[in-house]
Amino acid sequence: AKDSGKNKFKFYCSNLNDKIQEEFILENNLRYALDKNEFFINYQPIFDVNTEKIVGMEALLRWKHIKLGIIPPSKFIPIAESSGLITKIGNWVLKNACIHAKKFHDLGIDVFISVNVSVNQLKEGNFARSILKIIKETGIDPKYLDLEITESISMENIDYIRDVLNKIKDLKVNISMDDFGTGYSSLAQLKNLCISKLKIDSSFIKDIYIDSNSTAIVSAIIAMAKNLNIEVIAEGVETKDQFEFLKEHGCEMVQGYLFSPPVDENSIRKLIENQY
Ligand code: C2E
Ligand code: CA
Ligand code: CA
Ligand code: CA
């Protein structure tokens, strides 16, 4: 019995080492990923609930390492954040997503592009200025650009964050609250931060027909957002039932596997062109 206890400890230790080592390897490779062209962006279409047409798309970053293969963002984004690499990587995503969206706009297709922004990017001194630079370089009309921030952002350094968000609003860029419902911000705070869209976290959508709390939360969020003039996007919509529920309760937009997973630039172009 003593022996097995000892082994367990060893096992735990080596697991911990594996994890640290993995992060170390990923961080070292992440440093060169931009220069080695290992990043690409997938786009997930966002649909209008009533017309069932694509009105926007979310840019989702992908990393394909020549030896390590595809590494999911859930693994490398936290490392990009802790290592400080997120600023450069985030700017790359913003610029390329705007370039892709501008191609659609030039064809007369008015879809908005939604880009995820980490709290570390916002905290970096020149964030609003780098957004302005990207708008100028790509020629995108800022009213088609949405920045997705998460709720946790709005809690810490609230005054500073509000300042940055106001500067961004002055550029006519929109702010979306991502993963809504998982953090602590209230709807009143959303108004205070000039949020124009909120995205209901997929965990609530998943449970709409399973957990009566989720049913109540989702319908309450939609109703209150309406009163505040904030548009609602439901994330992670996978079933027809979930879609019907959201439609009945007045949710404006949906995103999820029911309609389309994230796809590459050419595929989303085809999806959009086919609906005209
Ligand atoms: P998120 O912003 O909440 O993005 C939604 C995630 O849900 C995406 O995962 C998407 O592929 C997935 N998804 C979409 N529809 C469905 C569905 O119907 N069912 C289920 N189960 N999942 C669905 P992904 O692409 O792996 O991204 C994970 C997270 O990584 C994102 O969560 C976001 O927080 C972060 N991320 C991705 N790209 C970027 C980026 O460029 N910058 C930053 N800062 N974070 C990013
Ligand atoms: Ca997002
Ligand atoms: Ca989300
Ligand atoms: Ca999420």
mmCIF file of N, CA and C in Angstrom, residues 85-202:
data_model
loop_
_atom_site.group_PDB
_atom_site.id
_atom_site.type_symbol
_atom_site.label_atom_id
_atom_site.label_comp_id
_atom_site.label_asym_id
_atom_site.label_seq_id
_atom_site.Cartn_x
_atom_site.Cartn_y
_atom_site.Cartn_z
ATOM 1 N N LEU A 85 2.826 37.471 -25.992
ATOM 2 C CA LEU A 85 2.795 37.368 -27.457
ATOM 3 C C LEU A 85 1.436 37.755 -28.040
ATOM 4 N N ILE A 86 0.421 37.828 -27.195
ATOM 5 C CA ILE A 86 -0.951 38.033 -27.672
ATOM 6 C C ILE A 86 -1.127 39.362 -28.410
ATOM 7 N N THR A 87 -0.369 40.387 -28.033
ATOM 8 C CA THR A 87 -0.525 41.695 -28.684
ATOM 9 C C THR A 87 -0.212 41.598 -30.180
ATOM 10 N N LYS A 88 0.940 41.009 -30.478
ATOM 11 C CA LYS A 88 1.348 40.870 -31.877
ATOM 12 C C LYS A 88 0.403 39.926 -32.633
ATOM 13 N N ILE A 89 0.099 38.797 -32.003
ATOM 14 C CA ILE A 89 -0.776 37.811 -32.638
ATOM 15 C C ILE A 89 -2.164 38.407 -32.839
ATOM 16 N N GLY A 90 -2.663 39.082 -31.811
ATOM 17 C CA GLY A 90 -3.990 39.704 -31.882
ATOM 18 C C GLY A 90 -4.080 40.747 -32.989
ATOM 19 N N ASN A 91 -3.015 41.524 -33.148
ATOM 20 C CA ASN A 91 -2.998 42.507 -34.236
ATOM 21 C C ASN A 91 -3.011 41.841 -35.599
ATOM 22 N N TRP A 92 -2.314 40.721 -35.695
ATOM 23 C CA TRP A 92 -2.302 39.965 -36.960
ATOM 24 C C TRP A 92 -3.718 39.487 -37.296
ATOM 25 N N VAL A 93 -4.412 38.948 -36.293
ATOM 26 C CA VAL A 93 -5.780 38.459 -36.510
ATOM 27 C C VAL A 93 -6.676 39.623 -36.941
ATOM 28 N N LEU A 94 -6.591 40.724 -36.193
ATOM 29 C CA LEU A 94 -7.437 41.887 -36.494
ATOM 30 C C LEU A 94 -7.232 42.365 -37.930
ATOM 31 N N LYS A 95 -5.969 42.505 -38.308
ATOM 32 C CA LYS A 95 -5.677 43.030 -39.630
ATOM 33 C C LYS A 95 -6.172 42.084 -40.726
ATOM 34 N N ASN A 96 -5.855 40.793 -40.574
ATOM 35 C CA ASN A 96 -6.243 39.847 -41.620
ATOM 36 C C ASN A 96 -7.747 39.629 -41.689
ATOM 37 N N ALA A 97 -8.409 39.639 -40.541
ATOM 38 C CA ALA A 97 -9.865 39.510 -40.542
ATOM 39 C C ALA A 97 -10.489 40.716 -41.248
ATOM 40 N N CYS A 98 -9.932 41.900 -41.018
ATOM 41 C CA CYS A 98 -10.451 43.102 -41.687
ATOM 42 C C CYS A 98 -10.192 43.055 -43.188
ATOM 43 N N ILE A 99 -9.030 42.554 -43.569
ATOM 44 C CA ILE A 99 -8.722 42.408 -45.003
ATOM 45 C C ILE A 99 -9.742 41.481 -45.668
ATOM 46 N N HIS A 100 -10.021 40.354 -45.023
ATOM 47 C CA HIS A 100 -10.983 39.398 -45.582
ATOM 48 C C HIS A 100 -12.378 39.993 -45.653
ATOM 49 N N ALA A 101 -12.791 40.671 -44.593
ATOM 50 C CA ALA A 101 -14.136 41.253 -44.573
ATOM 51 C C ALA A 101 -14.274 42.338 -45.643
ATOM 52 N N LYS A 102 -13.204 43.124 -45.812
ATOM 53 C CA LYS A 102 -13.249 44.216 -46.798
ATOM 54 C C LYS A 102 -13.481 43.673 -48.207
ATOM 55 N N LYS A 103 -12.949 42.487 -48.477
ATOM 56 C CA LYS A 103 -13.185 41.863 -49.790
ATOM 57 C C LYS A 103 -14.673 41.640 -50.010
ATOM 58 N N PHE A 104 -15.375 41.208 -48.965
ATOM 59 C CA PHE A 104 -16.829 41.027 -49.073
ATOM 60 C C PHE A 104 -17.525 42.366 -49.297
ATOM 61 N N HIS A 105 -17.117 43.367 -48.525
ATOM 62 C CA HIS A 105 -17.755 44.681 -48.621
ATOM 63 C C HIS A 105 -17.581 45.255 -50.023
ATOM 64 N N ASP A 106 -16.410 45.010 -50.614
ATOM 65 C CA ASP A 106 -16.158 45.501 -51.974
ATOM 66 C C ASP A 106 -17.071 44.826 -52.991
ATOM 67 N N LEU A 107 -17.564 43.639 -52.642
ATOM 68 C CA LEU A 107 -18.507 42.943 -53.535
ATOM 69 C C LEU A 107 -19.956 43.334 -53.225
ATOM 70 N N GLY A 108 -20.123 44.230 -52.269
ATOM 71 C CA GLY A 108 -21.466 44.663 -51.911
ATOM 72 C C GLY A 108 -22.137 43.776 -50.871
ATOM 73 N N ILE A 109 -21.344 42.930 -50.218
ATOM 74 C CA ILE A 109 -21.891 42.038 -49.186
ATOM 75 C C ILE A 109 -21.588 42.634 -47.814
ATOM 76 N N ASP A 110 -22.648 43.086 -47.134
ATOM 77 C CA ASP A 110 -22.437 43.874 -45.916
ATOM 78 C C ASP A 110 -22.425 43.036 -44.643
ATOM 79 N N VAL A 111 -21.518 42.082 -44.533
ATOM 80 C CA VAL A 111 -21.439 41.282 -43.305
ATOM 81 C C VAL A 111 -20.482 41.936 -42.308
ATOM 82 N N PHE A 112 -20.839 41.851 -41.014
ATOM 83 C CA PHE A 112 -19.893 42.378 -40.023
ATOM 84 C C PHE A 112 -18.871 41.306 -39.668
ATOM 85 N N ILE A 113 -17.702 41.763 -39.248
ATOM 86 C CA ILE A 113 -16.641 40.844 -38.827
ATOM 87 C C ILE A 113 -16.409 41.046 -37.330
ATOM 88 N N SER A 114 -16.442 39.935 -36.597
ATOM 89 C CA SER A 114 -16.314 39.980 -35.146
ATOM 90 C C SER A 114 -14.993 39.334 -34.755
ATOM 91 N N VAL A 115 -14.169 40.048 -34.010
ATOM 92 C CA VAL A 115 -12.829 39.565 -33.670
ATOM 93 C C VAL A 115 -12.656 39.510 -32.143
ATOM 94 N N ASN A 116 -12.144 38.377 -31.656
ATOM 95 C CA ASN A 116 -11.912 38.218 -30.214
ATOM 96 C C ASN A 116 -10.703 39.039 -29.757
ATOM 97 N N VAL A 117 -10.877 39.726 -28.649
ATOM 98 C CA VAL A 117 -9.801 40.551 -28.106
ATOM 99 C C VAL A 117 -9.557 40.158 -26.644
ATOM 100 N N SER A 118 -8.309 39.864 -26.325
ATOM 101 C CA SER A 118 -7.954 39.503 -24.948
ATOM 102 C C SER A 118 -7.782 40.743 -24.087
ATOM 103 N N VAL A 119 -7.972 40.559 -22.798
ATOM 104 C CA VAL A 119 -7.840 41.681 -21.865
ATOM 105 C C VAL A 119 -6.443 42.299 -21.947
ATOM 106 N N ASN A 120 -5.422 41.460 -22.152
ATOM 107 C CA ASN A 120 -4.043 41.979 -22.248
ATOM 108 C C ASN A 120 -3.853 42.912 -23.436
ATOM 109 N N GLN A 121 -4.612 42.653 -24.501
ATOM 110 C CA GLN A 121 -4.531 43.541 -25.656
ATOM 111 C C GLN A 121 -5.107 44.911 -25.323
ATOM 112 N N LEU A 122 -6.233 44.906 -24.623
ATOM 113 C CA LEU A 122 -6.882 46.164 -24.244
ATOM 114 C C LEU A 122 -5.999 46.973 -23.309
ATOM 115 N N LYS A 123 -5.274 46.249 -22.440
ATOM 116 C CA LYS A 123 -4.462 46.923 -21.433
ATOM 117 C C LYS A 123 -3.201 47.523 -22.037
ATOM 118 N N GLU A 124 -2.830 47.009 -23.199
ATOM 119 C CA GLU A 124 -1.631 47.511 -23.860
ATOM 120 C C GLU A 124 -1.916 48.960 -24.264
ATOM 121 N N GLY A 125 -0.984 49.862 -23.927
ATOM 122 C CA GLY A 125 -1.214 51.300 -24.038
ATOM 123 C C GLY A 125 -1.837 51.812 -25.317
ATOM 124 N N ASN A 126 -1.433 51.243 -26.469
ATOM 125 C CA ASN A 126 -1.822 51.854 -27.744
ATOM 126 C C ASN A 126 -2.958 51.138 -28.447
ATOM 127 N N PHE A 127 -3.802 50.449 -27.705
ATOM 128 C CA PHE A 127 -4.787 49.597 -28.377
ATOM 129 C C PHE A 127 -5.669 50.368 -29.359
ATOM 130 N N ALA A 128 -6.254 51.467 -28.901
ATOM 131 C CA ALA A 128 -7.146 52.233 -29.781
ATOM 132 C C ALA A 128 -6.394 52.728 -31.014
ATOM 133 N N ARG A 129 -5.124 53.108 -30.789
ATOM 134 C CA ARG A 129 -4.329 53.585 -31.917
ATOM 135 C C ARG A 129 -4.052 52.466 -32.920
ATOM 136 N N SER A 130 -3.791 51.254 -32.423
ATOM 137 C CA SER A 130 -3.543 50.161 -33.379
ATOM 138 C C SER A 130 -4.820 49.797 -34.141
ATOM 139 N N ILE A 131 -5.976 49.972 -33.514
ATOM 140 C CA ILE A 131 -7.227 49.739 -34.233
ATOM 141 C C ILE A 131 -7.383 50.768 -35.351
ATOM 142 N N LEU A 132 -7.097 52.016 -35.018
ATOM 143 C CA LEU A 132 -7.200 53.077 -36.029
ATOM 144 C C LEU A 132 -6.263 52.796 -37.207
ATOM 145 N N LYS A 133 -5.046 52.327 -36.877
ATOM 146 C CA LYS A 133 -4.056 52.004 -37.901
ATOM 147 C C LYS A 133 -4.607 50.903 -38.825
ATOM 148 N N ILE A 134 -5.198 49.891 -38.231
ATOM 149 C CA ILE A 134 -5.734 48.776 -39.015
ATOM 150 C C ILE A 134 -6.898 49.241 -39.891
ATOM 151 N N ILE A 135 -7.734 50.111 -39.357
ATOM 152 C CA ILE A 135 -8.847 50.654 -40.157
ATOM 153 C C ILE A 135 -8.302 51.384 -41.373
ATOM 154 N N LYS A 136 -7.262 52.193 -41.152
ATOM 155 C CA LYS A 136 -6.680 52.963 -42.259
ATOM 156 C C LYS A 136 -6.012 52.056 -43.275
ATOM 157 N N GLU A 137 -5.243 51.071 -42.771
ATOM 158 C CA GLU A 137 -4.489 50.192 -43.671
ATOM 159 C C GLU A 137 -5.393 49.296 -44.512
ATOM 160 N N THR A 138 -6.491 48.857 -43.927
ATOM 161 C CA THR A 138 -7.324 47.889 -44.647
ATOM 162 C C THR A 138 -8.480 48.560 -45.380
ATOM 163 N N GLY A 139 -8.800 49.789 -44.977
ATOM 164 C CA GLY A 139 -9.899 50.506 -45.622
ATOM 165 C C GLY A 139 -11.273 50.007 -45.193
ATOM 166 N N ILE A 140 -11.335 49.217 -44.138
ATOM 167 C CA ILE A 140 -12.633 48.706 -43.695
ATOM 168 C C ILE A 140 -13.463 49.844 -43.092
ATOM 169 N N ASP A 141 -14.773 49.798 -43.353
ATOM 170 C CA ASP A 141 -15.679 50.739 -42.710
ATOM 171 C C ASP A 141 -15.875 50.239 -41.268
ATOM 172 N N PRO A 142 -15.456 51.042 -40.265
ATOM 173 C CA PRO A 142 -15.463 50.557 -38.880
ATOM 174 C C PRO A 142 -16.827 50.108 -38.363
ATOM 175 N N LYS A 143 -17.892 50.549 -39.005
ATOM 176 C CA LYS A 143 -19.210 50.127 -38.516
ATOM 177 C C LYS A 143 -19.439 48.622 -38.745
ATOM 178 N N TYR A 144 -18.608 47.997 -39.605
ATOM 179 C CA TYR A 144 -18.705 46.547 -39.816
ATOM 180 C C TYR A 144 -17.755 45.752 -38.928
ATOM 181 N N LEU A 145 -17.023 46.452 -38.053
ATOM 182 C CA LEU A 145 -16.067 45.753 -37.185
ATOM 183 C C LEU A 145 -16.604 45.676 -35.755
ATOM 184 N N ASP A 146 -16.641 44.459 -35.218
ATOM 185 C CA ASP A 146 -17.023 44.228 -33.825
ATOM 186 C C ASP A 146 -15.829 43.655 -33.070
ATOM 187 N N LEU A 147 -15.602 44.120 -31.872
ATOM 188 C CA LEU A 147 -14.577 43.523 -31.024
ATOM 189 C C LEU A 147 -15.262 42.766 -29.898
ATOM 190 N N GLU A 148 -14.932 41.481 -29.762
ATOM 191 C CA GLU A 148 -15.544 40.669 -28.707
ATOM 192 C C GLU A 148 -14.655 40.674 -27.477
ATOM 193 N N ILE A 149 -15.209 41.174 -26.383
ATOM 194 C CA ILE A 149 -14.479 41.126 -25.119
ATOM 195 C C ILE A 149 -15.246 40.214 -24.164
ATOM 196 N N THR A 150 -14.563 39.689 -23.158
ATOM 197 C CA THR A 150 -15.274 38.798 -22.229
ATOM 198 C C THR A 150 -15.642 39.565 -20.966
ATOM 199 N N GLU A 151 -16.584 38.999 -20.250
ATOM 200 C CA GLU A 151 -17.115 39.663 -19.071
ATOM 201 C C GLU A 151 -16.065 39.948 -18.022
ATOM 202 N N SER A 152 -15.096 39.038 -17.889
ATOM 203 C CA SER A 152 -14.086 39.215 -16.846
ATOM 204 C C SER A 152 -13.351 40.537 -17.032
ATOM 205 N N ILE A 153 -13.210 40.937 -18.317
ATOM 206 C CA ILE A 153 -12.554 42.205 -18.619
ATOM 207 C C ILE A 153 -13.235 43.374 -17.925
ATOM 208 N N SER A 154 -14.554 43.358 -17.954
ATOM 209 C CA SER A 154 -15.274 44.547 -17.509
ATOM 210 C C SER A 154 -15.183 44.727 -15.991
ATOM 211 N N MET A 155 -14.745 43.690 -15.289
ATOM 212 C CA MET A 155 -14.706 43.792 -13.840
ATOM 213 C C MET A 155 -13.437 44.449 -13.301
ATOM 214 N N GLU A 156 -12.288 44.021 -13.843
ATOM 215 C CA GLU A 156 -11.038 44.565 -13.315
ATOM 216 C C GLU A 156 -10.694 45.879 -14.035
ATOM 217 N N ASN A 157 -10.136 46.809 -13.328
ATOM 218 C CA ASN A 157 -9.735 48.087 -13.926
ATOM 219 C C ASN A 157 -10.857 48.748 -14.707
ATOM 220 N N ILE A 158 -12.021 48.752 -14.123
ATOM 221 C CA ILE A 158 -13.206 49.168 -14.846
ATOM 222 C C ILE A 158 -13.080 50.561 -15.469
ATOM 223 N N ASP A 159 -12.456 51.489 -14.752
ATOM 224 C CA ASP A 159 -12.341 52.858 -15.276
ATOM 225 C C ASP A 159 -11.433 52.906 -16.497
ATOM 226 N N TYR A 160 -10.313 52.198 -16.391
ATOM 227 C CA TYR A 160 -9.366 52.168 -17.503
ATOM 228 C C TYR A 160 -10.009 51.515 -18.733
ATOM 229 N N ILE A 161 -10.684 50.386 -18.502
ATOM 230 C CA ILE A 161 -11.320 49.663 -19.601
ATOM 231 C C ILE A 161 -12.387 50.538 -20.267
ATOM 232 N N ARG A 162 -13.171 51.229 -19.458
ATOM 233 C CA ARG A 162 -14.214 52.083 -20.015
ATOM 234 C C ARG A 162 -13.607 53.166 -20.911
ATOM 235 N N ASP A 163 -12.459 53.670 -20.470
ATOM 236 C CA ASP A 163 -11.738 54.681 -21.236
ATOM 237 C C ASP A 163 -11.323 54.154 -22.609
ATOM 238 N N VAL A 164 -10.727 52.967 -22.628
ATOM 239 C CA VAL A 164 -10.295 52.362 -23.891
ATOM 240 C C VAL A 164 -11.503 52.093 -24.787
ATOM 241 N N LEU A 165 -12.565 51.540 -24.185
ATOM 242 C CA LEU A 165 -13.754 51.212 -24.971
ATOM 243 C C LEU A 165 -14.390 52.481 -25.553
ATOM 244 N N ASN A 166 -14.364 53.567 -24.797
ATOM 245 C CA ASN A 166 -14.893 54.833 -25.318
ATOM 246 C C ASN A 166 -14.094 55.321 -26.527
ATOM 247 N N LYS A 167 -12.767 55.166 -26.440
ATOM 248 C CA LYS A 167 -11.917 55.566 -27.573
ATOM 249 C C LYS A 167 -12.254 54.730 -28.804
ATOM 250 N N ILE A 168 -12.523 53.451 -28.578
ATOM 251 C CA ILE A 168 -12.869 52.559 -29.688
ATOM 252 C C ILE A 168 -14.228 52.935 -30.259
ATOM 253 N N LYS A 169 -15.168 53.241 -29.364
ATOM 254 C CA LYS A 169 -16.501 53.673 -29.813
ATOM 255 C C LYS A 169 -16.400 54.951 -30.660
ATOM 256 N N ASP A 170 -15.487 55.830 -30.274
ATOM 257 C CA ASP A 170 -15.282 57.072 -31.039
ATOM 258 C C ASP A 170 -14.839 56.785 -32.474
ATOM 259 N N LEU A 171 -14.203 55.627 -32.671
ATOM 260 C CA LEU A 171 -13.772 55.240 -34.019
ATOM 261 C C LEU A 171 -14.916 54.598 -34.803
ATOM 262 N N LYS A 172 -16.090 54.477 -34.155
ATOM 263 C CA LYS A 172 -17.294 53.863 -34.740
ATOM 264 C C LYS A 172 -17.211 52.335 -34.826
ATOM 265 N N VAL A 173 -16.276 51.770 -34.051
ATOM 266 C CA VAL A 173 -16.171 50.312 -33.967
ATOM 267 C C VAL A 173 -17.126 49.830 -32.866
ATOM 268 N N ASN A 174 -17.729 48.643 -33.064
ATOM 269 C CA ASN A 174 -18.691 48.108 -32.092
ATOM 270 C C ASN A 174 -18.030 47.180 -31.077
ATOM 271 N N ILE A 175 -18.631 47.132 -29.895
ATOM 272 C CA ILE A 175 -18.137 46.231 -28.852
ATOM 273 C C ILE A 175 -19.203 45.168 -28.562
ATOM 274 N N SER A 176 -18.774 43.901 -28.538
ATOM 275 C CA SER A 176 -19.667 42.799 -28.159
ATOM 276 C C SER A 176 -19.196 42.179 -26.852
ATOM 277 N N MET A 177 -20.145 41.812 -26.003
ATOM 278 C CA MET A 177 -19.784 41.097 -24.779
ATOM 279 C C MET A 177 -19.891 39.601 -25.053
ATOM 280 N N ASP A 178 -18.743 38.917 -25.009
ATOM 281 C CA ASP A 178 -18.675 37.488 -25.318
ATOM 282 C C ASP A 178 -18.979 36.653 -24.070
ATOM 283 N N ASP A 179 -19.382 35.416 -24.263
ATOM 284 C CA ASP A 179 -19.591 34.453 -23.167
ATOM 285 C C ASP A 179 -20.498 35.011 -22.076
ATOM 286 N N PHE A 180 -21.516 35.778 -22.469
ATOM 287 C CA PHE A 180 -22.337 36.450 -21.465
ATOM 288 C C PHE A 180 -23.066 35.449 -20.572
ATOM 289 N N GLY A 181 -23.049 35.745 -19.270
ATOM 290 C CA GLY A 181 -23.715 34.876 -18.301
ATOM 291 C C GLY A 181 -22.738 34.069 -17.470
ATOM 292 N N THR A 182 -21.487 33.964 -17.961
ATOM 293 C CA THR A 182 -20.505 33.165 -17.225
ATOM 294 C C THR A 182 -19.736 34.012 -16.218
ATOM 295 N N GLY A 183 -19.770 35.321 -16.367
ATOM 296 C CA GLY A 183 -19.023 36.202 -15.457
ATOM 297 C C GLY A 183 -19.960 36.887 -14.491
ATOM 298 N N TYR A 184 -19.630 38.091 -14.121
ATOM 299 C CA TYR A 184 -20.394 38.742 -13.070
ATOM 300 C C TYR A 184 -21.023 40.071 -13.474
ATOM 301 N N SER A 185 -20.824 40.485 -14.728
ATOM 302 C CA SER A 185 -21.299 41.826 -15.048
ATOM 303 C C SER A 185 -22.817 41.855 -15.180
ATOM 304 N N SER A 186 -23.394 42.954 -14.817
ATOM 305 C CA SER A 186 -24.834 43.120 -14.904
ATOM 306 C C SER A 186 -25.178 43.794 -16.226
ATOM 307 N N LEU A 187 -26.446 43.749 -16.573
ATOM 308 C CA LEU A 187 -26.862 44.389 -17.818
ATOM 309 C C LEU A 187 -26.672 45.901 -17.735
ATOM 310 N N ALA A 188 -26.809 46.461 -16.542
ATOM 311 C CA ALA A 188 -26.606 47.899 -16.382
ATOM 312 C C ALA A 188 -25.177 48.274 -16.763
ATOM 313 N N GLN A 189 -24.232 47.402 -16.365
ATOM 314 C CA GLN A 189 -22.832 47.642 -16.704
ATOM 315 C C GLN A 189 -22.611 47.620 -18.210
ATOM 316 N N LEU A 190 -23.353 46.732 -18.881
ATOM 317 C CA LEU A 190 -23.226 46.647 -20.337
ATOM 318 C C LEU A 190 -23.526 47.989 -20.964
ATOM 319 N N LYS A 191 -24.576 48.616 -20.471
ATOM 320 C CA LYS A 191 -24.986 49.903 -21.016
ATOM 321 C C LYS A 191 -23.896 50.932 -20.752
ATOM 322 N N ASN A 192 -23.356 50.844 -19.566
ATOM 323 C CA ASN A 192 -22.290 51.738 -19.129
ATOM 324 C C ASN A 192 -21.040 51.614 -20.006
ATOM 325 N N LEU A 193 -20.792 50.416 -20.504
ATOM 326 C CA LEU A 193 -19.601 50.172 -21.315
ATOM 327 C C LEU A 193 -19.875 50.314 -22.813
ATOM 328 N N CYS A 194 -21.063 50.824 -23.164
ATOM 329 C CA CYS A 194 -21.395 51.032 -24.582
ATOM 330 C C CYS A 194 -21.346 49.739 -25.386
ATOM 331 N N ILE A 195 -21.821 48.657 -24.812
ATOM 332 C CA ILE A 195 -21.851 47.383 -25.528
ATOM 333 C C ILE A 195 -23.010 47.409 -26.525
ATOM 334 N N SER A 196 -22.764 47.004 -27.772
ATOM 335 C CA SER A 196 -23.875 47.008 -28.715
ATOM 336 C C SER A 196 -24.467 45.615 -28.973
ATOM 337 N N LYS A 197 -23.661 44.571 -28.698
ATOM 338 C CA LYS A 197 -24.191 43.206 -28.841
ATOM 339 C C LYS A 197 -23.744 42.377 -27.647
ATOM 340 N N LEU A 198 -24.558 41.394 -27.283
ATOM 341 C CA LEU A 198 -24.062 40.427 -26.308
ATOM 342 C C LEU A 198 -24.271 39.031 -26.838
ATOM 343 N N LYS A 199 -23.325 38.161 -26.499
ATOM 344 C CA LYS A 199 -23.369 36.775 -26.958
ATOM 345 C C LYS A 199 -23.650 35.884 -25.762
ATOM 346 N N ILE A 200 -24.807 35.231 -25.782
ATOM 347 C CA ILE A 200 -25.165 34.342 -24.669
ATOM 348 C C ILE A 200 -24.293 33.104 -24.748
ATOM 349 N N ASP A 201 -23.625 32.785 -23.646
ATOM 350 C CA ASP A 201 -22.692 31.669 -23.640
ATOM 351 C C ASP A 201 -23.382 30.351 -23.999
ATOM 352 N N SER A 202 -22.644 29.522 -24.741
ATOM 353 C CA SER A 202 -23.204 28.260 -25.234
ATOM 354 C C SER A 202 -23.680 27.334 -24.114
#
